[in-house]
Each structure stands twice: as C-alpha cells, then as structure tokens.
Amino acid sequence: MKMNTKSLKLLISLFLLNSITLYLYFSSHPDYFRRPPPSPTNPHHFRSSFPHHTALVSLSNSNKPWPILPSYLPWSLTPNIGVTSCEAYFGNGFTRSLHLLKPSPEVYRRSGNGGGGGGWFRCFYSRTLRSSICEGGRLRMHPEKIRMSVGGEAVESVIGRREEEELPEFEAGAFDLEVGERSERRGGKLVSEGFLNEYLQKGQISRHTMRELIDSIRLVGANEFECSQWIEEPTLLVTRFEYANLFHTITDWYSAYVSSRVAGLPNRPQVVFVDGHCMTQLEETWKAVFSGLRYAKNFSGPVCFRHAILSPLGYETAMFKGLSENIDCSGSPAHDLWQNPDEKKTARISEFGEMIRAAFALPLQRHHQNPKSGSRSHNILFVRREDYLAHPRHGGKVQSRLSNEQEVFDALKTWSWNHTECKLNLINGLFGHMSMKEQVRAIQDASVIVGAHGAGLTHIVSASPEAEILEIVASEFRRPHFALISQWKGLKYHPIYLGGSHANPTVVIEKLRDILKSLGC
C-alpha cells in the first residue's frame, strides 16, 4: 500500500513537471495558442474539418520537436502584411492560399481512414518574393520516372560526373495524387501552364525544378493508387543546385525552414533530396536541423507521402534576391519587434541562426563578457580559405581572395599575444578540417569574425548578437553578401577594401584595434 502511494505521488509529480514544461514552451511560442497548423481545407487549421480525417499526419510522429528560440516570433500568415515589409521578404509573406485539389468529404465519410480519393494540394504564394510554397497529401513519387544520378555517393567515386546528370528531369506522372474514381479530373494534370506562369514563375533561373516537378503531377483514381512504402511524417521535397557552396546551401536551409513554418508543421520534417548530387560535409547540418534525410533515388517502387511540402529554390529567398534587389531591412531583437512592430526591421535571420545552433545542441543565450565585469577575454575568429574537393567538377583548389592570407594571420597572431588591454584568443578557422558543429561553435563564440570574402563567412547567421564582422574585400570580389547578412541580423560590419588581393597586415591590425576599443579593450 505504501509502495502504491509512493508510486501515485511520483506519477502526479511527473505529470505536474510535464505540464509546467509544456506551459513554458507554448508561452514562449504565442502563435501556437492562436493558430493551429494548416490543413488542405483551411489554411489556419492542420486537421481537416472533414469527418474521420486522420491521414494527413502520423498520429505517432517521430520527427524532432522544434526547439525554443529566443528570437522566435509567430508565423501568423496574416494577409495584411505589407508587400515591401521585412516580414514579407523574410518568409511571412506567403499569404495567398491557392487550393488546387480538395479531398471529397463524401469519400471520407465512406472510407473513414482518409483513403479512396483523399488526395489534396495547395500552394501559398508570396507577391513579395514571387514564389510559392506548396504542399499536398497522398502524393506518390515514382523514382523510376525521375531521370538523374542516384545521389549521396562519396565525391571521390563520381569525379567528372556532369551537373546535368545530377539535376532531375521529370517524366509525366513522376508524381501523382489520388482522386476519387468518379472525379472528372482523373487522368489529367494537376495544374495548367497558366497557373505555373503566374505562381511558379521561372524568372531568371535556367531550370526551375520545383515548377517542373509540379508540372509532372497527374491525378489518378483510387483503384490505381498503390504504394510500396508510406512515409507517415511530414516531409520536405528539396532540389538543390549549388549544393557544395555554403552560401547557396544556407539559402536552401533557410527556404526549407521557412516552408516548415509556413506549413505550420508541429515538428521538424523529414527531408528527401529530389536531386542526384553526391554527399558533402554540409549534409551534417541538414541532418541536424531536420528529422531525417534520404535521396529520392534511394527508394524502390512508388513511395507515398501522407504530407509532402515542396520547398522553393534557394534562389527565391530574400538572402539571394537581396544581391540584386534593394531589401532595406535591419536586424532587431525579437522582443523589441513583439512590442513595437516595424516594417523595416526583422528578427528572422537571428531566429534562423538560433535554429542552426539549437540543432547542434549549442547554447543560445551565450553572451560575451562585459568589459566592466573585469573579465576581458575575446575570441577573434579568422575564417580561412583552404583547398578542398567540393564536388565532382571541382579541381580541389579554391580561388585566392587574399593573396597573403598566411602573412596576415601570422601578424595577427603576434599582435594578439602582445595585446595587454585584454586577453585575445586568435582562432585559426580552418573550416575545411572542422565538423559543421565545430564551425558553428567557433562562430558563436567569436567576438570578432575576420575573413576574406568567401562562402565560409555565411556562418555569421549563427553569430552572437554582439559579434562584429571584419571583411577583407579584394577588388575582384566587391559583393554585398556579408554586409547584407550583417545588416539583416543587426551585426556591426566593417569592410577593408583592397586595391587588389594583397592586404597590409598593419591596416588589418589597426582596424581590429578600433573594433576592440568599442568592446572595451
């Protein structure tokens, strides 16, 4: 009896602890109270209003939960967001809901399990980005109808393979959706060319693979809809182009993250690469941020998705479009924007950077020592460029952006050792020899991030809010990538413009000395 009483008390204690934990989580994510995730029939509800509709998501979802992010703000999908506002540019502007296929309520009442014509499909369109996020249920993929290499191989095993072999070509019916046997649309296409031209515009992209995928979708009757495998968890279908370049891959990560939030997914989705690219180190982050990773050609036979989300190309994100368009936004703390919304400010890049840090189980609240506290120690991270084999068509040699990089690094090392105002730790950022988690940790621990223009600097999306950026810009590479990310994240950015590719170490040291003075050194 005493043991039963103790067991009951223990169960009650655990229940209370779990309740408190859930309350703290949801109170830090206010939109979970206001906006359940969407469904095919109502963009503001995840479960359909149709009776017995349980087939959209697995009831026992094994996907990773979303972490609590200090910079998180609700993804409200409110239609009154300004077209030129920062919220619209950075993902919350997919406000026009377009229903292309709705499941039949009569079929649902008859089947009771979401089968027999329960396919659905819709898109969310952003006027700002001229792009769509699309999703559907009971979507079937036929890998044998997608012409491309298998993907996921070690780069050394596919040296010389052409890029054309790695990008997908979809036969008609490479994807299909289930409709009722009596549907007038059975046997036809999901979308017209007019729809594609309006909501999935090709733009300046030579091949718009998401557009081509949706163009391949056919509608098939329930009697023909047989699957060799069902994927129960919500799954992102992603096509990558410049998959071995960190800047372009981060635009893909960002697009996938935004798609997950816009679709209102309760947990982090699975990812299926609908491309045939080989394996790269960057897949470490794909696996960390999302719940699982597979290549389309790894499946055999027709595979069916309860809930598939089609992520737009990285080229269609503000991070890429900002290179050619004027996106006049500045980073601001989320709590400030929560209290005082401002169309010219954003916390989305900070939120995304925190997502990457959380995915690697790195602390999110780490702040550098206040100089007034008496402990004055700063990490200066020098992001290096080094040779590495990036992809099958890469010779293993990187183009020099700073011809005397080693000389500059050695000068900084000597100077940092002799610096007396505070302790300086110069970190040799040889990212090619570090895991992705080690790279992100080095970024978040840095007070100052220094480097020549190069993709490795894109990691500053995960930098501490107090970090400062010093970019050494050769005359050939005066591009705004990192000035813009710094601006959108609210980081202080300092460029050193070179006449060629050779930097005077004394000039770099003087610039660093000025930055450190502002930090109290």
Short mmCIF file of C-alpha atoms in Angstrom, two decimals:
data_model
loop_
_atom_site.label_atom_id
_atom_site.label_comp_id
_atom_site.label_asym_id
_atom_site.label_seq_id
_atom_site.Cartn_x
_atom_site.Cartn_y
_atom_site.Cartn_z
CA MET A 1 0.00 0.00 0.00
CA LYS A 2 2.84 2.35 0.89
CA MET A 3 4.54 1.50 -2.39
CA ASN A 4 1.33 2.24 -4.31
CA THR A 5 1.00 5.61 -2.55
CA LYS A 6 4.60 6.48 -3.35
CA SER A 7 4.11 5.44 -6.97
CA LEU A 8 0.97 7.58 -7.23
CA LYS A 9 2.79 10.60 -5.78
CA LEU A 10 5.64 10.06 -8.22
CA LEU A 11 3.25 9.90 -11.19
CA ILE A 12 1.47 13.06 -10.05
CA SER A 13 4.83 14.84 -9.68
CA LEU A 14 5.91 13.80 -13.15
CA PHE A 15 2.58 14.93 -14.60
CA LEU A 16 2.90 18.35 -12.95
CA LEU A 17 6.51 18.71 -14.15
CA ASN A 18 5.50 17.83 -17.71
CA SER A 19 2.58 20.30 -17.58
CA ILE A 20 4.85 23.11 -16.39
CA THR A 21 7.37 22.31 -19.15
CA LEU A 22 4.66 22.40 -21.83
CA TYR A 23 3.28 25.67 -20.46
CA LEU A 24 6.73 27.30 -20.57
CA TYR A 25 7.28 26.08 -24.12
CA PHE A 26 3.96 27.27 -25.52
CA SER A 27 4.05 30.55 -23.62
CA SER A 28 7.32 31.32 -25.43
CA HIS A 29 5.63 30.45 -28.76
CA PRO A 30 2.41 32.51 -28.61
CA ASP A 31 1.12 31.62 -32.04
CA TYR A 32 0.61 28.01 -31.03
CA PHE A 33 -2.35 29.20 -28.97
CA ARG A 34 -3.75 31.39 -31.73
CA ARG A 35 -3.05 29.44 -34.90
CA PRO A 36 -3.17 25.66 -35.16
CA PRO A 37 -1.15 24.40 -38.12
CA PRO A 38 -2.89 24.44 -41.51
CA SER A 39 -4.85 21.81 -43.43
CA PRO A 40 -5.83 21.37 -47.07
CA THR A 41 -9.29 22.81 -46.47
CA ASN A 42 -8.41 25.72 -44.19
CA PRO A 43 -5.01 27.45 -44.08
CA HIS A 44 -5.48 28.10 -40.37
CA HIS A 45 -6.20 24.53 -39.25
CA PHE A 46 -3.96 21.49 -39.51
CA ARG A 47 -6.67 18.82 -39.19
CA SER A 48 -9.36 18.83 -41.82
CA SER A 49 -12.92 19.73 -40.93
CA PHE A 50 -13.98 16.57 -42.77
CA PRO A 51 -15.11 13.66 -40.54
CA HIS A 52 -12.59 10.93 -39.70
CA HIS A 53 -9.73 12.81 -41.35
CA THR A 54 -6.66 11.36 -39.66
CA ALA A 55 -4.47 10.59 -42.67
CA LEU A 56 -2.64 13.92 -43.04
CA VAL A 57 -0.04 13.21 -40.37
CA SER A 58 1.08 10.21 -38.43
CA LEU A 59 -0.57 10.18 -35.03
CA SER A 60 2.71 8.96 -33.54
CA ASN A 61 5.01 11.50 -35.19
CA SER A 62 8.65 10.59 -34.64
CA ASN A 63 10.01 13.86 -36.01
CA LYS A 64 12.17 16.09 -33.79
CA PRO A 65 10.37 18.84 -31.86
CA TRP A 66 11.02 22.49 -32.56
CA PRO A 67 13.50 23.98 -30.08
CA ILE A 68 12.71 27.08 -28.05
CA LEU A 69 14.36 30.02 -29.83
CA PRO A 70 14.91 33.40 -28.10
CA SER A 71 14.29 35.27 -31.39
CA TYR A 72 11.19 33.30 -32.36
CA LEU A 73 8.16 35.35 -33.46
CA PRO A 74 4.79 33.95 -34.58
CA TRP A 75 4.41 32.91 -38.21
CA SER A 76 0.94 34.39 -38.46
CA LEU A 77 0.24 34.33 -42.22
CA THR A 78 -1.93 37.41 -41.78
CA PRO A 79 -2.98 38.82 -45.18
CA ASN A 80 -2.37 42.47 -44.23
CA ILE A 81 1.44 42.20 -44.18
CA GLY A 82 2.93 44.92 -46.39
CA VAL A 83 4.34 43.66 -49.68
CA THR A 84 7.61 45.53 -49.14
CA SER A 85 7.83 44.81 -45.42
CA CYS A 86 10.71 42.85 -43.93
CA GLU A 87 8.29 40.19 -42.68
CA ALA A 88 7.14 39.63 -46.26
CA TYR A 89 10.70 39.41 -47.56
CA PHE A 90 11.93 37.03 -44.89
CA GLY A 91 9.19 34.44 -45.13
CA ASN A 92 5.96 35.61 -43.56
CA GLY A 93 4.55 36.94 -46.81
CA PHE A 94 3.18 33.69 -48.25
CA THR A 95 -0.33 34.92 -47.60
CA ARG A 96 -2.31 33.96 -50.71
CA SER A 97 -3.70 30.43 -50.35
CA LEU A 98 -4.41 28.59 -53.62
CA HIS A 99 -6.33 25.31 -53.42
CA LEU A 100 -5.66 23.10 -56.44
CA LEU A 101 -7.18 19.87 -55.15
CA LYS A 102 -9.52 19.30 -52.23
CA PRO A 103 -10.41 15.86 -50.87
CA SER A 104 -14.00 14.74 -51.19
CA PRO A 105 -15.93 14.78 -47.90
CA GLU A 106 -18.22 12.03 -49.20
CA VAL A 107 -15.27 9.75 -49.79
CA TYR A 108 -14.00 10.45 -46.28
CA ARG A 109 -17.34 9.53 -44.74
CA ARG A 110 -17.39 6.27 -46.67
CA SER A 111 -13.77 5.21 -46.08
CA GLY A 112 -13.26 6.50 -42.55
CA ASN A 113 -9.49 6.42 -42.94
CA GLY A 114 -8.63 9.08 -45.49
CA GLY A 115 -8.33 6.60 -48.34
CA GLY A 116 -10.05 6.45 -51.71
CA GLY A 117 -9.69 9.89 -53.28
CA GLY A 118 -8.35 11.76 -50.28
CA GLY A 119 -5.52 13.50 -52.10
CA TRP A 120 -5.17 17.26 -51.68
CA PHE A 121 -2.82 20.00 -52.83
CA ARG A 122 -2.44 23.73 -52.33
CA CYS A 123 0.13 26.50 -52.61
CA PHE A 124 0.91 29.64 -50.61
CA TYR A 125 2.02 32.48 -52.87
CA SER A 126 4.23 35.45 -51.90
CA ARG A 127 3.80 38.57 -54.04
CA THR A 128 7.00 39.91 -52.47
CA LEU A 129 9.28 37.02 -53.44
CA ARG A 130 7.21 35.99 -56.49
CA SER A 131 7.45 32.46 -55.17
CA SER A 132 5.20 29.70 -53.80
CA ILE A 133 5.42 27.12 -51.05
CA CYS A 134 3.26 24.12 -51.97
CA GLU A 135 2.07 21.09 -50.02
CA GLY A 136 -0.08 18.07 -50.60
CA GLY A 137 -1.38 14.86 -49.10
CA ARG A 138 -1.46 11.36 -50.58
CA LEU A 139 1.23 12.37 -53.05
CA ARG A 140 3.00 9.48 -54.78
CA MET A 141 6.52 9.59 -56.21
CA HIS A 142 7.77 7.24 -58.93
CA PRO A 143 11.60 7.31 -58.66
CA GLU A 144 11.99 5.44 -61.95
CA LYS A 145 10.28 8.35 -63.75
CA ILE A 146 12.86 10.84 -62.48
CA ARG A 147 15.95 10.83 -64.69
CA MET A 148 19.07 11.68 -62.66
CA SER A 149 22.01 10.04 -60.92
CA VAL A 150 21.39 8.17 -57.67
CA GLY A 151 22.92 10.81 -55.37
CA GLY A 152 24.52 10.56 -51.96
CA GLU A 153 27.74 8.97 -53.22
CA ALA A 154 31.21 9.81 -51.91
CA VAL A 155 32.59 12.62 -54.09
CA GLU A 156 35.73 10.61 -54.90
CA SER A 157 33.61 7.90 -56.57
CA VAL A 158 31.92 10.23 -59.08
CA ILE A 159 34.76 12.52 -60.20
CA GLY A 160 33.96 14.11 -63.54
CA ARG A 161 30.21 13.46 -63.46
CA ARG A 162 28.35 16.21 -65.31
CA GLU A 163 25.98 18.53 -63.48
CA GLU A 164 23.24 17.73 -65.99
CA GLU A 165 23.26 14.13 -64.76
CA GLU A 166 22.62 15.26 -61.19
CA LEU A 167 19.65 17.55 -61.80
CA PRO A 168 16.22 15.87 -62.09
CA GLU A 169 14.21 15.54 -65.28
CA PHE A 170 10.62 14.58 -64.57
CA GLU A 171 8.58 12.40 -66.88
CA ALA A 172 4.82 13.00 -66.96
CA GLY A 173 3.43 11.24 -63.92
CA ALA A 174 6.71 11.24 -61.97
CA PHE A 175 4.42 12.41 -59.17
CA ASP A 176 0.69 11.81 -58.86
CA LEU A 177 -2.17 12.49 -56.48
CA GLU A 178 -5.11 10.30 -55.59
CA VAL A 179 -8.61 11.39 -56.60
CA GLY A 180 -11.96 9.62 -56.47
CA GLU A 181 -12.85 7.16 -59.20
CA ARG A 182 -15.72 9.40 -60.30
CA SER A 183 -13.64 12.56 -60.41
CA GLU A 184 -13.85 14.40 -63.71
CA ARG A 185 -10.19 15.35 -63.31
CA ARG A 186 -8.96 11.73 -63.13
CA GLY A 187 -6.18 11.18 -65.66
CA GLY A 188 -5.47 14.87 -66.08
CA LYS A 189 -2.76 17.24 -64.89
CA LEU A 190 -2.86 18.96 -61.52
CA VAL A 191 -2.01 22.43 -62.86
CA SER A 192 -2.17 24.39 -66.08
CA GLU A 193 0.67 26.28 -67.71
CA GLY A 194 -1.16 29.49 -66.82
CA PHE A 195 -1.00 28.59 -63.13
CA LEU A 196 2.72 27.84 -63.40
CA ASN A 197 3.41 31.12 -65.17
CA GLU A 198 1.57 33.12 -62.52
CA TYR A 199 2.54 31.39 -59.28
CA LEU A 200 5.71 29.43 -60.08
CA GLN A 201 7.45 31.86 -62.36
CA LYS A 202 10.67 30.70 -63.96
CA GLY A 203 12.24 34.15 -63.65
CA GLN A 204 15.97 34.28 -64.32
CA ILE A 205 16.51 30.63 -63.31
CA SER A 206 17.57 28.47 -66.25
CA ARG A 207 15.78 25.42 -64.82
CA HIS A 208 13.07 25.78 -62.18
CA THR A 209 12.95 22.22 -60.83
CA MET A 210 10.09 22.81 -58.37
CA ARG A 211 7.98 24.16 -61.23
CA GLU A 212 8.92 21.12 -63.35
CA LEU A 213 8.04 18.74 -60.50
CA ILE A 214 4.57 20.24 -60.05
CA ASP A 215 4.06 20.24 -63.82
CA SER A 216 4.65 16.45 -63.79
CA ILE A 217 1.87 15.74 -61.26
CA ARG A 218 -1.03 13.70 -62.63
CA LEU A 219 -4.34 12.79 -60.94
CA VAL A 220 -5.07 9.07 -60.66
CA GLY A 221 -8.06 7.12 -59.43
CA ALA A 222 -8.12 5.46 -56.03
CA ASN A 223 -8.04 1.97 -57.58
CA GLU A 224 -4.69 2.77 -59.24
CA PHE A 225 -3.12 4.34 -56.16
CA GLU A 226 -0.84 1.60 -54.82
CA CYS A 227 2.33 2.23 -52.84
CA SER A 228 5.37 0.14 -52.00
CA GLN A 229 6.00 2.36 -48.96
CA TRP A 230 4.19 5.08 -47.00
CA ILE A 231 6.03 7.99 -45.40
CA GLU A 232 3.83 8.96 -42.47
CA GLU A 233 5.75 12.01 -41.20
CA PRO A 234 5.55 15.42 -42.91
CA THR A 235 8.37 15.52 -45.48
CA LEU A 236 10.11 18.32 -47.37
CA LEU A 237 10.93 17.67 -51.01
CA VAL A 238 14.03 19.72 -51.83
CA THR A 239 16.02 20.24 -55.02
CA ARG A 240 19.45 21.79 -54.66
CA PHE A 241 21.66 23.43 -57.27
CA GLU A 242 24.94 24.78 -55.82
CA TYR A 243 24.83 22.20 -53.04
CA ALA A 244 28.55 22.31 -52.12
CA ASN A 245 28.74 26.08 -51.59
CA LEU A 246 27.90 27.21 -48.05
CA PHE A 247 26.20 30.46 -49.07
CA HIS A 248 23.85 28.77 -51.53
CA THR A 249 23.25 25.84 -49.16
CA ILE A 250 22.28 28.24 -46.38
CA THR A 251 19.69 29.75 -48.73
CA ASP A 252 18.34 26.20 -49.19
CA TRP A 253 18.32 25.64 -45.41
CA TYR A 254 16.51 28.93 -44.96
CA SER A 255 13.92 28.11 -47.63
CA ALA A 256 13.31 24.70 -46.05
CA TYR A 257 12.97 26.27 -42.59
CA VAL A 258 10.52 28.93 -43.83
CA SER A 259 8.49 26.28 -45.69
CA SER A 260 8.19 24.24 -42.49
CA ARG A 261 6.97 27.26 -40.52
CA VAL A 262 4.55 28.47 -43.21
CA ALA A 263 3.06 24.96 -43.45
CA GLY A 264 2.58 25.07 -39.67
CA LEU A 265 4.34 21.76 -39.06
CA PRO A 266 4.11 20.71 -35.40
CA ASN A 267 7.60 19.12 -35.56
CA ARG A 268 10.67 19.32 -37.75
CA PRO A 269 10.04 17.47 -41.02
CA GLN A 270 11.90 14.73 -42.83
CA VAL A 271 13.82 15.77 -45.97
CA VAL A 272 14.02 14.00 -49.33
CA PHE A 273 16.51 15.36 -51.84
CA VAL A 274 14.98 15.25 -55.30
CA ASP A 275 18.38 15.57 -56.94
CA GLY A 276 21.33 13.31 -57.68
CA HIS A 277 24.17 15.26 -56.06
CA CYS A 278 26.93 13.48 -54.21
CA MET A 279 27.43 13.68 -50.46
CA THR A 280 29.07 16.77 -48.93
CA GLN A 281 30.03 17.89 -45.44
CA LEU A 282 27.07 20.28 -45.49
CA GLU A 283 24.68 17.34 -45.10
CA GLU A 284 25.68 17.31 -41.41
CA THR A 285 23.58 20.44 -40.93
CA TRP A 286 20.66 19.14 -43.00
CA LYS A 287 20.56 16.12 -40.68
CA ALA A 288 20.89 18.24 -37.54
CA VAL A 289 18.24 20.84 -38.40
CA PHE A 290 15.66 18.42 -39.78
CA SER A 291 14.46 14.99 -38.67
CA GLY A 292 15.88 12.70 -41.33
CA LEU A 293 17.42 12.69 -44.79
CA ARG A 294 17.07 10.48 -47.85
CA TYR A 295 17.62 10.75 -51.60
CA ALA A 296 14.70 10.20 -53.97
CA LYS A 297 16.57 7.51 -55.89
CA ASN A 298 17.19 5.56 -52.66
CA PHE A 299 13.55 4.45 -52.78
CA SER A 300 12.48 1.46 -54.84
CA GLY A 301 8.99 1.39 -56.27
CA PRO A 302 6.29 4.03 -55.81
CA VAL A 303 6.54 5.80 -52.44
CA CYS A 304 3.60 7.72 -50.97
CA PHE A 305 3.65 10.73 -48.66
CA ARG A 306 0.86 11.49 -46.22
CA HIS A 307 2.02 15.10 -46.18
CA ALA A 308 4.67 16.49 -48.55
CA ILE A 309 5.90 20.09 -48.61
CA LEU A 310 7.69 21.46 -51.67
CA SER A 311 10.39 23.90 -50.64
CA PRO A 312 11.15 26.76 -53.08
CA LEU A 313 14.62 27.07 -54.57
CA GLY A 314 17.21 28.92 -52.50
CA TYR A 315 17.45 31.42 -55.36
CA GLU A 316 13.96 32.63 -54.40
CA THR A 317 14.82 33.63 -50.83
CA ALA A 318 15.49 37.20 -49.73
CA MET A 319 19.05 36.13 -48.86
CA PHE A 320 19.72 35.57 -52.56
CA LYS A 321 17.37 38.17 -54.06
CA GLY A 322 18.99 40.84 -51.88
CA LEU A 323 22.12 40.57 -54.03
CA SER A 324 20.26 42.21 -56.92
CA GLU A 325 17.25 43.87 -55.23
CA ASN A 326 17.19 46.59 -52.60
CA ILE A 327 15.87 44.91 -49.45
CA ASP A 328 16.04 47.76 -46.97
CA CYS A 329 15.75 45.87 -43.68
CA SER A 330 17.76 45.93 -40.49
CA GLY A 331 18.04 43.34 -37.75
CA SER A 332 16.31 43.97 -34.45
CA PRO A 333 15.77 41.94 -31.24
CA ALA A 334 12.57 39.89 -31.40
CA HIS A 335 11.26 41.20 -28.08
CA ASP A 336 11.52 44.77 -29.42
CA LEU A 337 9.56 43.86 -32.54
CA TRP A 338 6.97 41.99 -30.49
CA GLN A 339 6.25 45.17 -28.55
CA ASN A 340 6.81 47.65 -31.40
CA PRO A 341 6.35 46.10 -34.87
CA ASP A 342 8.36 47.84 -37.57
CA GLU A 343 8.06 47.02 -41.28
CA LYS A 344 11.70 47.95 -41.83
CA LYS A 345 13.11 45.58 -39.21
CA THR A 346 13.39 41.82 -38.89
CA ALA A 347 14.44 39.17 -36.39
CA ARG A 348 14.04 36.26 -38.84
CA ILE A 349 17.74 35.84 -39.68
CA SER A 350 18.56 35.73 -35.97
CA GLU A 351 15.77 33.19 -35.44
CA PHE A 352 17.18 31.05 -38.25
CA GLY A 353 20.74 31.27 -36.88
CA GLU A 354 19.48 30.18 -33.47
CA MET A 355 17.72 27.25 -35.13
CA ILE A 356 21.06 26.05 -36.51
CA ARG A 357 22.78 26.45 -33.13
CA ALA A 358 19.95 24.65 -31.34
CA ALA A 359 20.08 21.82 -33.87
CA PHE A 360 23.67 21.17 -32.79
CA ALA A 361 22.70 21.47 -29.09
CA LEU A 362 24.77 24.67 -28.70
CA PRO A 363 23.71 27.25 -26.08
CA LEU A 364 21.52 30.07 -27.35
CA GLN A 365 21.90 32.57 -24.53
CA ARG A 366 25.70 32.82 -24.53
CA HIS A 367 26.94 36.40 -24.28
CA HIS A 368 30.50 37.69 -24.32
CA GLN A 369 31.97 39.06 -21.14
CA ASN A 370 31.03 42.62 -20.28
CA PRO A 371 34.28 44.62 -20.10
CA LYS A 372 33.03 46.31 -16.93
CA SER A 373 32.91 42.95 -15.17
CA GLY A 374 36.70 42.82 -15.02
CA SER A 375 36.97 39.73 -17.21
CA ARG A 376 38.05 40.92 -20.64
CA SER A 377 38.65 37.98 -22.95
CA HIS A 378 37.68 37.87 -26.60
CA ASN A 379 37.87 35.27 -29.35
CA ILE A 380 38.91 36.60 -32.75
CA LEU A 381 37.97 34.06 -35.39
CA PHE A 382 39.93 34.25 -38.63
CA VAL A 383 37.92 32.36 -41.27
CA ARG A 384 40.46 30.84 -43.64
CA ARG A 385 40.14 29.75 -47.25
CA GLU A 386 41.72 26.39 -47.98
CA ASP A 387 41.81 23.85 -50.76
CA TYR A 388 39.22 21.05 -50.64
CA LEU A 389 37.38 18.77 -53.06
CA ALA A 390 33.90 20.28 -53.17
CA HIS A 391 32.12 18.38 -55.96
CA PRO A 392 32.86 16.14 -58.98
CA ARG A 393 33.70 19.08 -61.26
CA HIS A 394 35.91 20.86 -58.72
CA GLY A 395 39.68 20.59 -59.01
CA GLY A 396 40.21 20.77 -55.25
CA LYS A 397 41.74 24.25 -55.42
CA VAL A 398 39.98 27.37 -54.16
CA GLN A 399 40.42 30.76 -55.77
CA SER A 400 42.53 33.08 -53.65
CA ARG A 401 40.66 36.12 -52.33
CA LEU A 402 43.54 37.27 -50.11
CA SER A 403 46.92 36.51 -51.66
CA ASN A 404 48.88 36.99 -48.41
CA GLU A 405 46.38 35.38 -46.05
CA GLN A 406 49.04 33.47 -44.09
CA GLU A 407 51.09 36.64 -43.62
CA VAL A 408 48.05 38.48 -42.27
CA PHE A 409 47.19 35.61 -39.94
CA ASP A 410 50.76 35.38 -38.60
CA ALA A 411 50.83 39.15 -37.96
CA LEU A 412 47.53 38.95 -36.07
CA LYS A 413 48.86 36.05 -34.01
CA THR A 414 51.93 38.02 -32.90
CA TRP A 415 49.85 41.12 -32.18
CA SER A 416 47.24 39.18 -30.17
CA TRP A 417 49.96 37.58 -27.99
CA ASN A 418 51.34 41.00 -27.14
CA HIS A 419 47.99 42.68 -26.56
CA THR A 420 47.83 43.89 -22.96
CA GLU A 421 44.46 45.64 -22.63
CA CYS A 422 42.58 42.31 -22.60
CA LYS A 423 43.16 38.67 -23.42
CA LEU A 424 42.76 37.83 -27.10
CA ASN A 425 42.37 34.30 -28.45
CA LEU A 426 43.05 34.17 -32.19
CA ILE A 427 41.19 31.17 -33.63
CA ASN A 428 42.53 29.60 -36.81
CA GLY A 429 39.27 28.99 -38.70
CA LEU A 430 40.29 26.12 -40.96
CA PHE A 431 36.68 25.15 -41.65
CA GLY A 432 37.62 22.52 -44.23
CA HIS A 433 39.10 20.46 -41.37
CA MET A 434 36.29 21.05 -38.88
CA SER A 435 32.90 19.41 -38.49
CA MET A 436 29.86 21.62 -39.09
CA LYS A 437 29.13 21.69 -35.37
CA GLU A 438 32.69 22.85 -34.65
CA GLN A 439 32.35 25.58 -37.28
CA VAL A 440 29.10 26.87 -35.81
CA ARG A 441 30.54 26.74 -32.28
CA ALA A 442 33.59 28.77 -33.39
CA ILE A 443 31.27 31.36 -34.96
CA GLN A 444 29.02 31.72 -31.91
CA ASP A 445 31.98 32.01 -29.52
CA ALA A 446 33.65 34.80 -31.50
CA SER A 447 33.60 38.47 -30.50
CA VAL A 448 35.08 39.44 -33.88
CA ILE A 449 34.85 37.38 -37.09
CA VAL A 450 37.53 38.21 -39.67
CA GLY A 451 37.91 36.84 -43.16
CA ALA A 452 38.33 37.47 -46.85
CA HIS A 453 35.16 37.41 -48.94
CA GLY A 454 34.15 33.74 -49.22
CA ALA A 455 31.27 31.37 -48.57
CA GLY A 456 32.57 30.41 -45.10
CA LEU A 457 31.55 33.84 -43.80
CA THR A 458 27.90 32.92 -44.37
CA HIS A 459 28.09 31.20 -40.98
CA ILE A 460 27.65 34.68 -39.45
CA VAL A 461 23.89 33.93 -39.49
CA SER A 462 24.68 31.97 -36.32
CA ALA A 463 26.92 34.61 -34.73
CA SER A 464 26.26 36.08 -31.30
CA PRO A 465 24.20 39.32 -31.40
CA GLU A 466 27.24 41.20 -30.00
CA ALA A 467 29.70 39.88 -32.61
CA GLU A 468 31.34 42.27 -35.08
CA ILE A 469 32.31 41.37 -38.65
CA LEU A 470 35.53 42.46 -40.36
CA GLU A 471 35.54 41.50 -44.05
CA ILE A 472 38.68 41.90 -46.16
CA VAL A 473 37.37 42.62 -49.67
CA ALA A 474 39.59 42.12 -52.70
CA SER A 475 38.92 44.38 -55.69
CA GLU A 476 37.57 41.44 -57.72
CA PHE A 477 35.04 40.42 -55.07
CA ARG A 478 33.20 43.56 -54.02
CA ARG A 479 29.91 41.79 -53.43
CA PRO A 480 27.35 42.61 -50.75
CA HIS A 481 26.65 39.09 -49.37
CA PHE A 482 28.02 39.56 -45.86
CA ALA A 483 27.32 43.26 -45.48
CA LEU A 484 23.66 42.41 -46.12
CA ILE A 485 23.53 39.44 -43.74
CA SER A 486 25.16 41.60 -41.07
CA GLN A 487 22.60 44.34 -41.70
CA TRP A 488 19.64 41.93 -41.62
CA LYS A 489 20.93 40.31 -38.46
CA GLY A 490 21.84 43.59 -36.73
CA LEU A 491 25.59 42.96 -36.54
CA LYS A 492 28.24 45.68 -36.81
CA TYR A 493 30.04 45.29 -40.13
CA HIS A 494 33.49 46.70 -41.01
CA PRO A 495 34.97 46.28 -44.51
CA ILE A 496 38.58 46.74 -45.60
CA TYR A 497 38.61 47.36 -49.35
CA LEU A 498 41.79 46.31 -51.16
CA GLY A 499 43.19 47.68 -54.39
CA GLY A 500 43.96 44.11 -55.47
CA SER A 501 44.13 40.96 -53.36
CA HIS A 502 47.07 41.88 -51.08
CA ALA A 503 46.31 43.27 -47.60
CA ASN A 504 48.63 45.33 -45.43
CA PRO A 505 48.71 43.47 -42.07
CA THR A 506 49.20 46.78 -40.23
CA VAL A 507 45.94 48.13 -41.69
CA VAL A 508 44.07 44.98 -40.59
CA ILE A 509 45.54 45.24 -37.07
CA GLU A 510 44.60 48.93 -36.80
CA LYS A 511 41.03 48.14 -37.83
CA LEU A 512 40.87 45.34 -35.27
CA ARG A 513 42.28 47.64 -32.60
CA ASP A 514 39.47 50.14 -33.26
CA ILE A 515 36.84 47.38 -33.07
CA LEU A 516 38.25 46.08 -29.79
CA LYS A 517 38.23 49.59 -28.30
CA SER A 518 34.48 49.65 -28.87
CA LEU A 519 34.32 46.34 -26.97
CA GLY A 520 36.21 47.83 -24.04
CA CYS A 521 39.76 46.70 -24.88
#
